[in-house]
Short mmCIF file of C-alpha atoms and ligand atoms in Angstrom, two decimals:
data_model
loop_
_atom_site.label_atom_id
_atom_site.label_comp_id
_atom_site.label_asym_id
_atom_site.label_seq_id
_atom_site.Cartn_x
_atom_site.Cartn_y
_atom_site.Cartn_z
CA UNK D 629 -38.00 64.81 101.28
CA UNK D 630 -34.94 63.32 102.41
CA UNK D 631 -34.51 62.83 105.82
CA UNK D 632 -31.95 59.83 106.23
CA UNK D 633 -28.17 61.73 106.75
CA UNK D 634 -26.60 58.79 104.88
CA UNK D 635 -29.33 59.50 101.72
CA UNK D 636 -28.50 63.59 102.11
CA UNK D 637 -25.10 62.53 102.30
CA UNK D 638 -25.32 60.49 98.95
CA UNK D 639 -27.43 63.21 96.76
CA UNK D 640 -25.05 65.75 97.60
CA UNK D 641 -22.34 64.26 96.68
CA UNK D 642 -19.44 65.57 93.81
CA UNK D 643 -16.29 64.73 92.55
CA UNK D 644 -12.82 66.08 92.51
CA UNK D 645 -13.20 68.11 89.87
CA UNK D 646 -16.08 70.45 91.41
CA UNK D 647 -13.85 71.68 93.87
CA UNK D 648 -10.88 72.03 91.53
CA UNK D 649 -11.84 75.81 91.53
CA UNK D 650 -10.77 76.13 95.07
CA UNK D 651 -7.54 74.16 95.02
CA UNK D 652 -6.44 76.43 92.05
CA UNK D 653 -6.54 79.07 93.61
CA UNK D 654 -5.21 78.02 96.80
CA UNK D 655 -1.97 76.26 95.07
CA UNK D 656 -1.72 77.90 91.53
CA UNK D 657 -2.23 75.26 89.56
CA UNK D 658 -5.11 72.37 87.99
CA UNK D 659 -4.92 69.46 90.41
CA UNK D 660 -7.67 67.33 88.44
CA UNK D 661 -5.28 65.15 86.68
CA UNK D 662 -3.31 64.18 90.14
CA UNK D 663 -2.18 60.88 90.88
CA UNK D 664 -3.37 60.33 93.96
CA UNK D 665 -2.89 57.22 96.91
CA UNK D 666 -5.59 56.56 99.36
CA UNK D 667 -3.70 55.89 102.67
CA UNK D 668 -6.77 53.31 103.51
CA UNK D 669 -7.25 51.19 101.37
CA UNK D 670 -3.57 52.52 99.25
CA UNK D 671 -5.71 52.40 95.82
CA UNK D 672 -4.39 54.55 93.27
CA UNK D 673 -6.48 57.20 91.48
CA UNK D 674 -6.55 60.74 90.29
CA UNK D 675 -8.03 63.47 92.01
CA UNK D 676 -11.11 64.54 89.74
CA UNK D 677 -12.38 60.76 90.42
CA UNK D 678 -12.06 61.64 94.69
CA UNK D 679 -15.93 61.66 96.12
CA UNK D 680 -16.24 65.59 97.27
CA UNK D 681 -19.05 66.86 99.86
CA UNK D 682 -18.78 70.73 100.00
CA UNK D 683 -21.62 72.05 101.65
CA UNK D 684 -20.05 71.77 105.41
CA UNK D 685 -18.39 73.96 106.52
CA UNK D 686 -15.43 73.19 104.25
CA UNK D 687 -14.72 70.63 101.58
CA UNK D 688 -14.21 67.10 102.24
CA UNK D 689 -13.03 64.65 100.14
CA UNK D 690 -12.76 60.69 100.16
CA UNK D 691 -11.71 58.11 98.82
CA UNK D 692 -13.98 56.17 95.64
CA UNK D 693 -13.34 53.31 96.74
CA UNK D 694 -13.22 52.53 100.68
CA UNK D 695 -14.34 56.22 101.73
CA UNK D 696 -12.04 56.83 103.53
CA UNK D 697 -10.79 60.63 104.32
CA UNK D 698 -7.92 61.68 102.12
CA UNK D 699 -8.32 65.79 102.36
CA UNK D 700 -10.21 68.01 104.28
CA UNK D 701 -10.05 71.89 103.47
CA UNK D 702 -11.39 74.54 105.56
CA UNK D 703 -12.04 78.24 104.88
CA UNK D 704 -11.69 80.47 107.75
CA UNK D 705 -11.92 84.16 107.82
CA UNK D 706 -7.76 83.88 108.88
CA UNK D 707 -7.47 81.46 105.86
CA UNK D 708 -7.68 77.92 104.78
CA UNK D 709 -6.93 75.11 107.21
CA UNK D 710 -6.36 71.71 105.19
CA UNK D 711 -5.81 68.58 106.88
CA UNK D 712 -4.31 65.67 105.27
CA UNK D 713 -4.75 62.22 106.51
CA UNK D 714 -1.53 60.69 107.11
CA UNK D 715 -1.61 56.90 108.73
CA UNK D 716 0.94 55.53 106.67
CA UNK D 717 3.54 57.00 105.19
CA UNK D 718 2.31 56.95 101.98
CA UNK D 719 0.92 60.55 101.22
CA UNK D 720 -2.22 61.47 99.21
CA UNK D 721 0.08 63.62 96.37
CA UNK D 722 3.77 65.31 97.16
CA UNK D 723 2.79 67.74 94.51
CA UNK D 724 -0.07 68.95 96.29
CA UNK D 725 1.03 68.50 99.49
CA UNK D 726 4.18 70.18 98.94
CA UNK D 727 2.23 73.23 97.09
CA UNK D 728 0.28 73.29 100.26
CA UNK D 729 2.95 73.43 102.66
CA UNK D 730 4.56 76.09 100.98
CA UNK D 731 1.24 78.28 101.78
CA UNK D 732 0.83 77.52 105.41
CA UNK V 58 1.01 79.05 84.85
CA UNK V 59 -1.21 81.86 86.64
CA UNK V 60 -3.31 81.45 89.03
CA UNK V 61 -6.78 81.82 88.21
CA UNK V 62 -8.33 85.32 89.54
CA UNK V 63 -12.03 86.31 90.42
CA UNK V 64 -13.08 88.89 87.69
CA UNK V 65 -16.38 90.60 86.99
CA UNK V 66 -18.50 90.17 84.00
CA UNK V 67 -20.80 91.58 82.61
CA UNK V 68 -24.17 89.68 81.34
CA UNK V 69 -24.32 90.41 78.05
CA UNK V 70 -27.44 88.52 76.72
CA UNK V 71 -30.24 85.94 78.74
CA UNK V 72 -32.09 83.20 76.31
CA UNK V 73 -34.89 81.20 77.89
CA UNK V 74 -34.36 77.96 76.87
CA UNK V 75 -36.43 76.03 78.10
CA UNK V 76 -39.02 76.65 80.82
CA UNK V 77 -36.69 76.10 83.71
CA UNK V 78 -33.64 76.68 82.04
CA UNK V 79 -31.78 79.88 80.97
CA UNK V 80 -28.63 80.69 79.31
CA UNK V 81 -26.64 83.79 80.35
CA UNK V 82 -24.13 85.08 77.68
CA UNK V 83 -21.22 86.28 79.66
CA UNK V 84 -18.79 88.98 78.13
CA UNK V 85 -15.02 88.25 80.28
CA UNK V 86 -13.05 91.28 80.48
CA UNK V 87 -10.07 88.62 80.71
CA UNK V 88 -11.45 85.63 78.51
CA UNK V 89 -8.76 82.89 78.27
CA UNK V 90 -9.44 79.87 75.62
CA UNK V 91 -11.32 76.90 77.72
CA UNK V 92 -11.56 73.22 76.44
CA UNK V 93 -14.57 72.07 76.11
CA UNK V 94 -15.96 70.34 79.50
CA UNK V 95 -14.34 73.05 81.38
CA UNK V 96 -16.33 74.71 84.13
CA UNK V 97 -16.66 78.32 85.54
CA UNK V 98 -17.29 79.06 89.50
CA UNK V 99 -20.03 82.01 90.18
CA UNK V 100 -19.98 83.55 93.46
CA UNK V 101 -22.25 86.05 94.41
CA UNK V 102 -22.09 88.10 97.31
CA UNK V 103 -24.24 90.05 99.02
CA UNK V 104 -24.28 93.39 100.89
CA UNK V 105 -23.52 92.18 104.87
CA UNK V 106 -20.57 89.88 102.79
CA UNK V 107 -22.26 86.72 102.95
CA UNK V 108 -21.04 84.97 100.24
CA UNK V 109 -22.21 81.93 97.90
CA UNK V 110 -20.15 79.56 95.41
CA UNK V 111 -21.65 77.57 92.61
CA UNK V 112 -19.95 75.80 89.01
CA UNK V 113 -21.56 76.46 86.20
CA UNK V 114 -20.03 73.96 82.86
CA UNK V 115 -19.44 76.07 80.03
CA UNK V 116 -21.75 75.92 76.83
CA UNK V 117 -20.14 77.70 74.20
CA UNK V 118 -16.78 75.96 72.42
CA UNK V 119 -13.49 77.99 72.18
CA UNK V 120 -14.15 79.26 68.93
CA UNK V 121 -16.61 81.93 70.66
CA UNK V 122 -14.13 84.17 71.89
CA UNK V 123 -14.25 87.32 74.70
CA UNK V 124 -17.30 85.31 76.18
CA UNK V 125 -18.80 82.22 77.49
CA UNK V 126 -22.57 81.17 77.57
CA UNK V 127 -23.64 79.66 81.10
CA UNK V 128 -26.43 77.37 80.87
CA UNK V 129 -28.78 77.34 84.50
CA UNK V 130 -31.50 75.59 85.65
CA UNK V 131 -33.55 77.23 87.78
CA UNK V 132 -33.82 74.64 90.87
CA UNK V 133 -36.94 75.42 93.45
CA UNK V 134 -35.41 76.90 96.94
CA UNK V 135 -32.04 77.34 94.77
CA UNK V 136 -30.39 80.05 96.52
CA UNK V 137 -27.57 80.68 93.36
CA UNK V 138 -29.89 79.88 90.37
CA UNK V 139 -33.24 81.34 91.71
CA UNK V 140 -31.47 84.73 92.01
CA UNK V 141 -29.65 83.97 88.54
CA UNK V 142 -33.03 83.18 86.70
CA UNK V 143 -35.06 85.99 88.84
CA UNK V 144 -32.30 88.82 90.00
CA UNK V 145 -30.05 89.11 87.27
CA UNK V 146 -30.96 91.48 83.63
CA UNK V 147 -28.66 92.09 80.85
CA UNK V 148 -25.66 94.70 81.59
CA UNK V 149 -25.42 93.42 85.40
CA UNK V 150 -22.28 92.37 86.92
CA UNK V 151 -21.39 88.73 87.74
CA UNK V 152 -18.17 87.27 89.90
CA UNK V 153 -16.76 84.67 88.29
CA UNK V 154 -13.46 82.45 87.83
CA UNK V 155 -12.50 79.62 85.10
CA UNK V 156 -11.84 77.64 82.70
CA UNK V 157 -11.48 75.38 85.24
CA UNK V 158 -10.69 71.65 85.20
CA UNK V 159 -8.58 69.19 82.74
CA UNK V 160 -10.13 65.77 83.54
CA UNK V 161 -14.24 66.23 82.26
CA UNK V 162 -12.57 67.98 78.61
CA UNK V 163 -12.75 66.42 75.14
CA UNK V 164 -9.37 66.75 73.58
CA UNK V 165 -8.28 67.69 69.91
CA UNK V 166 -6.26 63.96 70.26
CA UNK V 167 -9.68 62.40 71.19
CA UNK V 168 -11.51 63.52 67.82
CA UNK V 169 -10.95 60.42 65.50
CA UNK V 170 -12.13 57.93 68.05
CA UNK V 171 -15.96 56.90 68.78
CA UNK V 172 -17.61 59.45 71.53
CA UNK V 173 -20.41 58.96 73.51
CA UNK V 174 -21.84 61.41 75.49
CA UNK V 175 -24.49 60.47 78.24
CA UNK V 176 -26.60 63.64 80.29
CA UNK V 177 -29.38 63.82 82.89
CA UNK V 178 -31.24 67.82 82.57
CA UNK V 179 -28.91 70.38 82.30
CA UNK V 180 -26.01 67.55 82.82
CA UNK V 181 -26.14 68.48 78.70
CA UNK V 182 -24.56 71.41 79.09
CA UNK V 183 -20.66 70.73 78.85
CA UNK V 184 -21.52 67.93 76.47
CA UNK V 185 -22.93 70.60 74.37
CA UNK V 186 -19.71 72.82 74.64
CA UNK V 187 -18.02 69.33 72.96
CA UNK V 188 -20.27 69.00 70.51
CA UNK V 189 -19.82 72.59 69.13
CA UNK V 190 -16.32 72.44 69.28
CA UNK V 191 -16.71 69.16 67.54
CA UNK V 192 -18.78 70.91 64.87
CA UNK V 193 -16.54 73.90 64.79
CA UNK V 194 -13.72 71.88 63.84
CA UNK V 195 -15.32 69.30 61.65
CA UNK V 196 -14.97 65.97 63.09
CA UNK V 197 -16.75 63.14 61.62
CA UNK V 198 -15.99 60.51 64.27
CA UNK V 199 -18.60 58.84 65.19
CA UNK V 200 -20.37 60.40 67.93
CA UNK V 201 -24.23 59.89 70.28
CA UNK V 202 -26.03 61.90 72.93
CA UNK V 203 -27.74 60.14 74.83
CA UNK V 204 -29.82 62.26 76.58
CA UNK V 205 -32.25 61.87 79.82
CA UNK V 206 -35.10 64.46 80.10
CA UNK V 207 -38.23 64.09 82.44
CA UNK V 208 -40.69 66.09 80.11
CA UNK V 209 -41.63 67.03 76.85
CA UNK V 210 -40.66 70.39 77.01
CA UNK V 211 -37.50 69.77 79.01
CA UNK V 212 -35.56 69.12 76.52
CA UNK V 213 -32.48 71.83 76.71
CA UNK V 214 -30.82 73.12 72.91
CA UNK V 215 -33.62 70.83 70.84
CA UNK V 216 -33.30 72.45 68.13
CA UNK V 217 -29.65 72.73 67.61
CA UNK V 218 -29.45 69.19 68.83
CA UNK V 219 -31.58 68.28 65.73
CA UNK V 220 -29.71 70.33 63.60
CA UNK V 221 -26.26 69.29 64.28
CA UNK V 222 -27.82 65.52 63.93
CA UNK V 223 -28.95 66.45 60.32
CA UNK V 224 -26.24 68.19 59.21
CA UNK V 225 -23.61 65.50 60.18
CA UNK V 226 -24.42 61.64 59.86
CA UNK V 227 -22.03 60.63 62.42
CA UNK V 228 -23.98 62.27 64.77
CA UNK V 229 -26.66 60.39 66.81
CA UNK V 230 -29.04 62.00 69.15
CA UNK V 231 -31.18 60.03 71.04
CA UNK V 232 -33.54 61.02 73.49
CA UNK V 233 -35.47 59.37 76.86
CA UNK V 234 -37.94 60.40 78.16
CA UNK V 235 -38.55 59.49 82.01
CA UNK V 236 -41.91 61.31 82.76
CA UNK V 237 -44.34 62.60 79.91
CA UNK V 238 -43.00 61.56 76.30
CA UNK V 239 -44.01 63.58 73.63
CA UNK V 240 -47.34 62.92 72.31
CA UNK V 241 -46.73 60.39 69.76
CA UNK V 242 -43.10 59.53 70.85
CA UNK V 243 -41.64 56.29 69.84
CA UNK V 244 -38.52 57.02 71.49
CA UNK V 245 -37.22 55.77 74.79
CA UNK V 246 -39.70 56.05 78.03
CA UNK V 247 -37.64 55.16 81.24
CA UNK V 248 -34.23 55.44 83.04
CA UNK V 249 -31.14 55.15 81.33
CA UNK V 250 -30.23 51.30 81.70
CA UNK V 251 -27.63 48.58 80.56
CA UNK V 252 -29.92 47.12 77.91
CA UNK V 253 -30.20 50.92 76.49
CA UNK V 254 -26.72 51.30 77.05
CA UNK V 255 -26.12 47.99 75.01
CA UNK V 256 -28.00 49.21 71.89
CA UNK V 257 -26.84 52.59 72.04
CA UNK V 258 -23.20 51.40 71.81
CA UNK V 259 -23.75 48.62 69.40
CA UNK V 260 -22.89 50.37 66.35
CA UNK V 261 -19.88 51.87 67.37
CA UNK V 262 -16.57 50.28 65.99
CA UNK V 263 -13.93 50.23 68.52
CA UNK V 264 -13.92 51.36 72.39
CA UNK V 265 -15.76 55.04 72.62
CA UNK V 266 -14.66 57.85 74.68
CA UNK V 267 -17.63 58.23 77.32
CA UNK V 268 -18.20 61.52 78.56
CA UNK V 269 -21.23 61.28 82.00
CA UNK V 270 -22.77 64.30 83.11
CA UNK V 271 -26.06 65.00 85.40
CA UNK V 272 -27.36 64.34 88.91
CA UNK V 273 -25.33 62.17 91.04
CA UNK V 274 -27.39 59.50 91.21
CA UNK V 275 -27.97 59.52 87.00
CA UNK V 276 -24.09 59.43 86.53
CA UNK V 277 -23.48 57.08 89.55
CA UNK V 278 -26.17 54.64 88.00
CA UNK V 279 -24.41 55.01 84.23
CA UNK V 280 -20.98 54.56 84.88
CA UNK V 281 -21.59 51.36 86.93
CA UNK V 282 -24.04 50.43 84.06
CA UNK V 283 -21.08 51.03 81.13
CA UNK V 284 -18.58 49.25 83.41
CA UNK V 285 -21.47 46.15 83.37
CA UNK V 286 -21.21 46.41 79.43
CA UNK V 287 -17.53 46.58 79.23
CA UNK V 288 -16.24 49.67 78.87
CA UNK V 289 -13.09 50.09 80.56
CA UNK V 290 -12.93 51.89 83.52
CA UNK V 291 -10.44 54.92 81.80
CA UNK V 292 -12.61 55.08 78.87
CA UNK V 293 -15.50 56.57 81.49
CA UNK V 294 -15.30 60.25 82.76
CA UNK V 295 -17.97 61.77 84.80
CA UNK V 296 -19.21 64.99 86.52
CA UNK V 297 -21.66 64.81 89.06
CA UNK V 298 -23.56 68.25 89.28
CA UNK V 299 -25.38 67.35 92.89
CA UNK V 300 -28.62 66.05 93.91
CA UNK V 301 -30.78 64.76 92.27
CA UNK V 302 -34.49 66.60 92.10
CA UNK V 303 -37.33 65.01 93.83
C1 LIG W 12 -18.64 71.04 87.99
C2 LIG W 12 -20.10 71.43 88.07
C3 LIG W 12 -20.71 72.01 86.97
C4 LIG W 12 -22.07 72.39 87.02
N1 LIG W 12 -22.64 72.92 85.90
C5 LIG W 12 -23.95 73.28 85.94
C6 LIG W 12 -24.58 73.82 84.76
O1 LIG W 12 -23.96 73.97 83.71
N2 LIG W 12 -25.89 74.16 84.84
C7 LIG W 12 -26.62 74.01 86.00
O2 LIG W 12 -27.81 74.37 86.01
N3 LIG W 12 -26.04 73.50 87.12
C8 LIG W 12 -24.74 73.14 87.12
N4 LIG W 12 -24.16 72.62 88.26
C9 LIG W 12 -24.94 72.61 89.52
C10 LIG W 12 -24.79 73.97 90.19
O3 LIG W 12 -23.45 74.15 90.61
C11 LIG W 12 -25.69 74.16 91.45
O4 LIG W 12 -25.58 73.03 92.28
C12 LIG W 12 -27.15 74.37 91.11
O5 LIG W 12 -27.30 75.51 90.27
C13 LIG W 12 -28.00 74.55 92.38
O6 LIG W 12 -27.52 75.64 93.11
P1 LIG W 12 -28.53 76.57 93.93
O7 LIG W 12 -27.71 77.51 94.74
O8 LIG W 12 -29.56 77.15 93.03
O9 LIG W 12 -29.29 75.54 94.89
P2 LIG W 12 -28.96 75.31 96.45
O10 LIG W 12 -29.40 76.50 97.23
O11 LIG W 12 -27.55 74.88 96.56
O12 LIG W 12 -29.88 74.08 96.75
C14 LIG W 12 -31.33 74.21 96.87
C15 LIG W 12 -31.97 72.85 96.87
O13 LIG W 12 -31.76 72.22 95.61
C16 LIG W 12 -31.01 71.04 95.76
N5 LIG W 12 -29.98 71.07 94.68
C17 LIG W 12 -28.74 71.61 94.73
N6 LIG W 12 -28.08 71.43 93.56
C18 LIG W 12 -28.93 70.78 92.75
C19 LIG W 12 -28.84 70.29 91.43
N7 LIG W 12 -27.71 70.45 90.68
N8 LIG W 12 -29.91 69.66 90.91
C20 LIG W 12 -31.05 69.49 91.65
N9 LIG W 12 -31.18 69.90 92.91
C21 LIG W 12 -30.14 70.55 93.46
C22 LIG W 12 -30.37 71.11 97.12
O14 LIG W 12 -30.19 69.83 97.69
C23 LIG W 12 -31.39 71.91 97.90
O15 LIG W 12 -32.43 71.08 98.35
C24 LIG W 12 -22.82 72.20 88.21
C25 LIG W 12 -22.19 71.63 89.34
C26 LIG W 12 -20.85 71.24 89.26
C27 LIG W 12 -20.22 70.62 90.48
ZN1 LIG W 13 -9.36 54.10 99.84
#
C-alpha cells in the first residue's frame, strides 16, 4: 500500500501523450509533437515528453524538468476550463493556445 | 484534418492470452489506418451517466484493416479492465476513439536503422503492433525486445515472439524474468539495469531507435539507465502506462 501523497503522486504518473486523446478532441488536431516552453525553468520540449496526472478532477500537466505547472484542463458538465500558466511572457505553445482560445 | 469522434464497436473476438491478460478484437465501423505505437481511448459509461476513460495501445499493425486488437491486463480493483476481462462477450458494444498519438510510433523512415524495444507486462503491447508491422513489411534492420515479465507464465504473445525471432535473424528477443524464472531458465533473473542494458546494445552498429513502454517506474528507471549508457536523449521515446503493481 501506498500511503505517502508524493509516492501516489509518482506511480500515477503519465506523459503527454496519454492525454493526447483529450486535447484532440478539444482542438482538432495531434498536439504530441508540440514544441513546447516551460515558463519556469524556459526549457524547451515537446508535449508527449510533459509529466501528466489525470486522475483529479481534470488533467494536469508539468513540466519534466523543474515541475512546474504548464497546463491544467478541466472538464465540467458546462465544458472544459483550461488554465495556462503565464509568468513570463513566454507561452507554453501559440498553436495550442491559440486553438484553445478560439474554443472558449 | 478531422477531429477524432467517439464511435461504437463491436467486440468481435476475446483470446486469453495469458492468465491475466486478454486481447479483444475490435471490428471499427470507421477504421482509419494507425501507425504502429498509436493508442485507442475506451470509455465506458454506465446507466446513471457516470462515465470512465482509459488508453488502450494498439496490437495489431496497419496491415489488419476494419479492426484493431486491444491487448488488457486485468489489474485487481481495476474499475475499466475488471469489467473488460469479466463484463464484456463477443458481439457487445464498446466506446472508443483513436489512432491517437504521433510521438510513441515507429515510422516507415525509421526501418533501416537499429531498434530496440524495451517493455514491463503488458508495456509489450504497442511494441508488438511495431514488430508486426515490421514483419509485415519485411525489414531486416536489426531489431531486440527486451522484455520484463514477473512470472513464468506472464509472458504476453510467447509464442509469436518466438516465432518472429526464428523466422528473422535480425530479430532478438530476450526475456527477464523478475519473480519465478522458468524452471530451468538461463535467461535474465532481475530488474532491467545498465549493465543489461550495456550487453543488450552491444551488438548493435550505430545509435538504435529506443522505443520504452510499461509501468512508470520501469520506463522512468530505463530511460535514465539508456541516458547512463549513452544514448542520446532524442533517440529515447517512452510511454508510461501508470502505476506500477504492488
Ligand atoms: C497511452 C496508454 C496506453 C495504455 N495501453 C495499455 C494496454 O495496451 N494494455 C493495458 O493493459 N493497459 C494499458 N494502459 C493502462 C490502462 O490505460 C489503465 O490504466 C489500466 O487498464 C488500469 O485501468 P483500470 O480502470 O482497470 O484500473 P483503475 O480503476 O484505474 O485502478 C485500480 C488500481 O490499479 C492501479 N492501476 C491503475 N493503472 C494501472 C496499471 N496500468 N498497472 C498497474 N496498476 C494500475 C491503480 O493505482 C489502482 O490502485 C495504457 C495507458 C496509457 C496511458
Ligand atoms: Zn520547467
Amino acid at each position: 500500500m501506498i500511503t505517502d501523497t508524493d509516492a501516489i503522486d509518482l506511480a500515477l504518473r503519465l506523459d503527454g501523450n496519454a492525454v493526447a486523446g483529450d486535447f484532440q478532441a478539444l482542438v482538432g488536431f495531434d498536439v504530441t509533437m508540440l514544441q513546447m516552453v516551460c515558463t519556469h525553468c524556459l526549457k524547451e520540449g515537446i508535449f508527449a515528453n510533459l509529466l501528466a496526472y489525470v486522475r483529479g478532477p481534470g488533467i494536469v500537466l508539468r513540466c519534466p524538468t523543474c515541475e512546474g505547472l504548464v497546463l491544467q484542463l478541466t472538464k465540467t458538465p458546462l465544458g472544459v476550463v483550461v488554465y495556462v500558466d503565464e509568468r513570463t511572457d513566454r507561452v507554453p505553445n501559440e498553436t495550442l493556445l491559440n486553438a484553445i482560445n478560439q474554443l472558449l | 484534418m478531422k477531429k477524432i469522434q467517439w464511435q461504437i464497436a463491436s467486440v468481435k473476438a476475446i483470446v486469453q492470452e495469458t492468465p491475466r491478460v486478454k486481447t479483444f478484437t475490435l471490428q471499427l465501423p470507421d477504421w482509419i489506418p494507425h501507425l504502429p505505437g498509436q493508442h485507442y481511448d475506451l470509455r465506458l459509461t454506465a446507466e446513471d451517466g457516470y462515465q470512465a476513460e482509459r488508453s488502450y495501445s494498439i496490437a495489431s499493425p496497419p496491415e489488419q484493416t476494419d479492426e484493431i486488437d486491444l491487448t488488457i491486463e486485468l489489474i485487481d480493483d481495476g474499475e475499466v479492465s475488471s469489467y473488460l476481462h469479466d463484463g464484456i462477450t463477443v458481439g457487445d458494444p464498446l466506446e472508443v476513439r483513436g489512432p491517437i498519438g504521433g510521438y510513441f510510433v515507429w515510422k516507415d523512415t525509421m526501418a533501416t536503422e537499429p531498434l530496440v524495444l524495451i517493455a514491463g507486462g503488458s508495456g509489450v503491447v504497442p511494441l508488438m503492433a511495431m514488430l508486426r508491422h515490421r514483419a509485415q513489411i519485411g525489414a531486416t534492420n536489426p531489431t531486440v525486445l527486451l522484455f520484463s515479465v514477473r512470472m513464468d507464465n506472464g509472458v504476453i504473445y510467447q509464442q509469436e515472439l518466438e516465432r518472429l525471432a526464428e523466422q528473422n535473424t535480425n530479430f532478438r528477443l530476450l526475456l527477464t524474468f523478475t519473480r519465478q524464472p522458468p524452471n530451468g531458465w538461463t535467461g535474465y533473473q532481475r530488474r532491467i539495469d545498465k549493465e543489461m542494458l550495456q550487453e543488450v546494445m552491444a551488438p548493435l552498429n550505430g545509435q538504435p531507435n529506443c522505443f520504452v513502454c510499461g509501468p512508470t517506474l520501469l520506463v522512468e528507471q530505463v530511460a535514465s539507465a539508456l541516458v547512463d549508457v549513452g544514448l542520446p536523449f532524442e533517440r529515447i521515446r517512452t510511454e508510461r502506462f501508470g502505476p506500477t503493481g504492488t
